[in-house]
Amino acid sequence: MREMAFLGFALVLLGFWAMLTRKNILRIIIGFTIIDSGIHLIIVNLGYLPGRTAPILEKGMRVGDLSKHFVDPIPSALVLTAIVIGLAVTALMLVYAVRIYERKRTLNIDKYRELKW
Amino acid sequence: MNSLVPLFVIIPLGSAFLMAIFGRIIKGFNKVLLPLALLFLTYLSIKFLLGAEGTITYQVGGFAPVAGVPIAIYLAVDGLSRLMLTIISLIGFLACFYSISYINIYTAERKYLILFSLMIAGMNGIVISGDIFNIFVFLEIASIASYALVAFGIDRQELEASFKYQVLGGVASLLILFSIGFLYWRTGTLNIADISTQLPYGGIFVKFIAMVFLVGFGLKAAIFPFHSWLPDAHSSAPSPISAMLSGVLIKAVGLYVIFRLFFNMFALSHQIAMIITVLGTLSMVIGGLLAIGQWDIKRLLAYSSISQVGYIILGVGIGMLILSRQGNTAVASLAIIGGIFHLLNHSVFKSLLFLSAGAVEFRTGERNMKKLGGLAEVLPVTSSTSMIASLSISGLPPFNGFFSKLLIIIAAVQAGYYLLALLAVIISIVTIGYFMKMQKFTFFNRSRVFWQDRNIREVPFVMCFSMIILALLCFALSLLMIPSLRDVVLTPAVNVLVEGLKYTNAVLGY
């Protein structure tokens, strides 16, 4: 699973590169979601322990042994919450991108000159 | 009193839902419900501020700790949280009351009040939460509500400002989430008090996490290298929202969390304290210098926010520097009192300034100082309250701003940071300069009497009421210099920071 963490880091860096160099609003938003996914991958990976299963309680399991068989469920719970939040933020950004396009008829941030100071 | 703690989140969140359901059916429901709810919160927070002692904890769901390991989500209300709760509820109530009239220039009144209510819920949640992931969730609630509110006018400038704010705020949130993940990996817990016992002292890893946190919350608080979104966002928002953003949001979302984490969770380190102090000084100087050249009233006020937040960080940062090298605790607590006092004062006079700028815009539809002038005769209440706030923020006695700046400067001199004290004095003079420019060109410039051919009256009573209360507070908060009053309001908040890692014992009850 270590590869997944490196993949996550790579996605974070790729996303930052996209956000910093692209001029198109939609590409900036895509860069943002790539960073978001990268961070989710990293956090899920932090809770993974090799050779263990999903934390679902079944019949016949003794409570004392649980901590030896299960992966850590908390990072997955955190990521679920973070995915929902990321959805809300991305949706709001996209709505505003549409509105900006309606007003300015361009998506290129170099052409927005009203708030330079 | 413990069982009252969740009300600070439940009431604003609940009123947002009630407004969404009943606001469409019952006429005038929204305009009555939200001010009443916020008035009740103000009462409750002042009751907490004056009545409660020590740290009040509340375990959500009632799960008791197992073998000393906290399981439930903790809500912890200590001196600093009580002060912040009072600021949020009081300014929130006044801004909301002001909005009742102001919102008439927009159409979607119900959505505005719902978002306002959610923003209050998010900020209250951040301040009472003792769990770092919950801080993140509440921070996102407050931020998303504020992204939507900044662009409430849906005009070209507002959309552009809000998009910039969303991108930078979103990156800040992601950095915070990233470091929370690593903190959990290293310590196996999310409770701030528990993390501080598990976290190893020093080490490159802890420093890395601390720096990522500082960048994330620095973006939210608009400290110097991360300040570029603030002038756009705060000047484009509707005026009561600008008052909330500048007066409360950057403090609850940015500064409060920085102080909480760096004093109570991480062990104090000299390098981090130095970085925080230097960034604070830079934002003080650069924000002040950039404000001079502005001609848009609200943009000038927004740049001035950057500068005044710099003062707050300077005060607390000096305290942090002294504490980190085991210096004189009395001087350290003097510096931190100055910082926290300035935080309280800034939330009062900066929201007053934005509200009076809003009153000018409400009656004239103009924010450019070059086109305004001579308004003092037709807007007497707005003009005088704005004058009081300007004198107060520039640090003239007997207003509250003078005393907090004085405390910060005295502490800087006593600690031996003469350069910082000198810079604080110089920027204070610069502040007087740009506020007198604003007063002259907006209210007194008789050579260009703006209102002659138009019918301009004083703003409605509702708006005047909020401004007058805040102006009275500018006088009244000077009384906090009296030691017996200071011990009730400011000292508990400062002790939480000075005692540092004792926070853990107070929350977990070891």
Tab-separated table of N, CA and C in Angstrom, chain A residues 2 13 23 71 77 86 91:
chain	number	residue	atom	x	y	z
A	2	ARG	N	2.167	1.105	0.193
A	2	ARG	CA	2.992	2.304	0.233
A	2	ARG	C	2.927	3.057	-1.086
A	13	LEU	N	1.106	17.137	-5.788
A	13	LEU	CA	2.043	18.020	-6.496
A	13	LEU	C	1.516	18.390	-7.880
A	23	LYS	N	-4.350	29.012	-16.738
A	23	LYS	CA	-5.024	30.305	-16.717
A	23	LYS	C	-6.540	30.152	-16.778
A	71	VAL	N	-8.401	-3.050	10.288
A	71	VAL	CA	-7.667	-1.814	9.995
A	71	VAL	C	-8.296	-0.694	10.816
A	77	ALA	N	-13.352	7.200	7.992
A	77	ALA	CA	-14.461	8.075	8.367
A	77	ALA	C	-14.112	9.527	8.075
A	86	GLY	N	-15.547	18.365	0.196
A	86	GLY	CA	-14.923	18.689	-1.086
A	86	GLY	C	-15.966	18.819	-2.183
A	91	ALA	N	-18.697	22.114	-5.996
A	91	ALA	CA	-19.957	22.509	-6.620
A	91	ALA	C	-20.103	24.024	-6.611
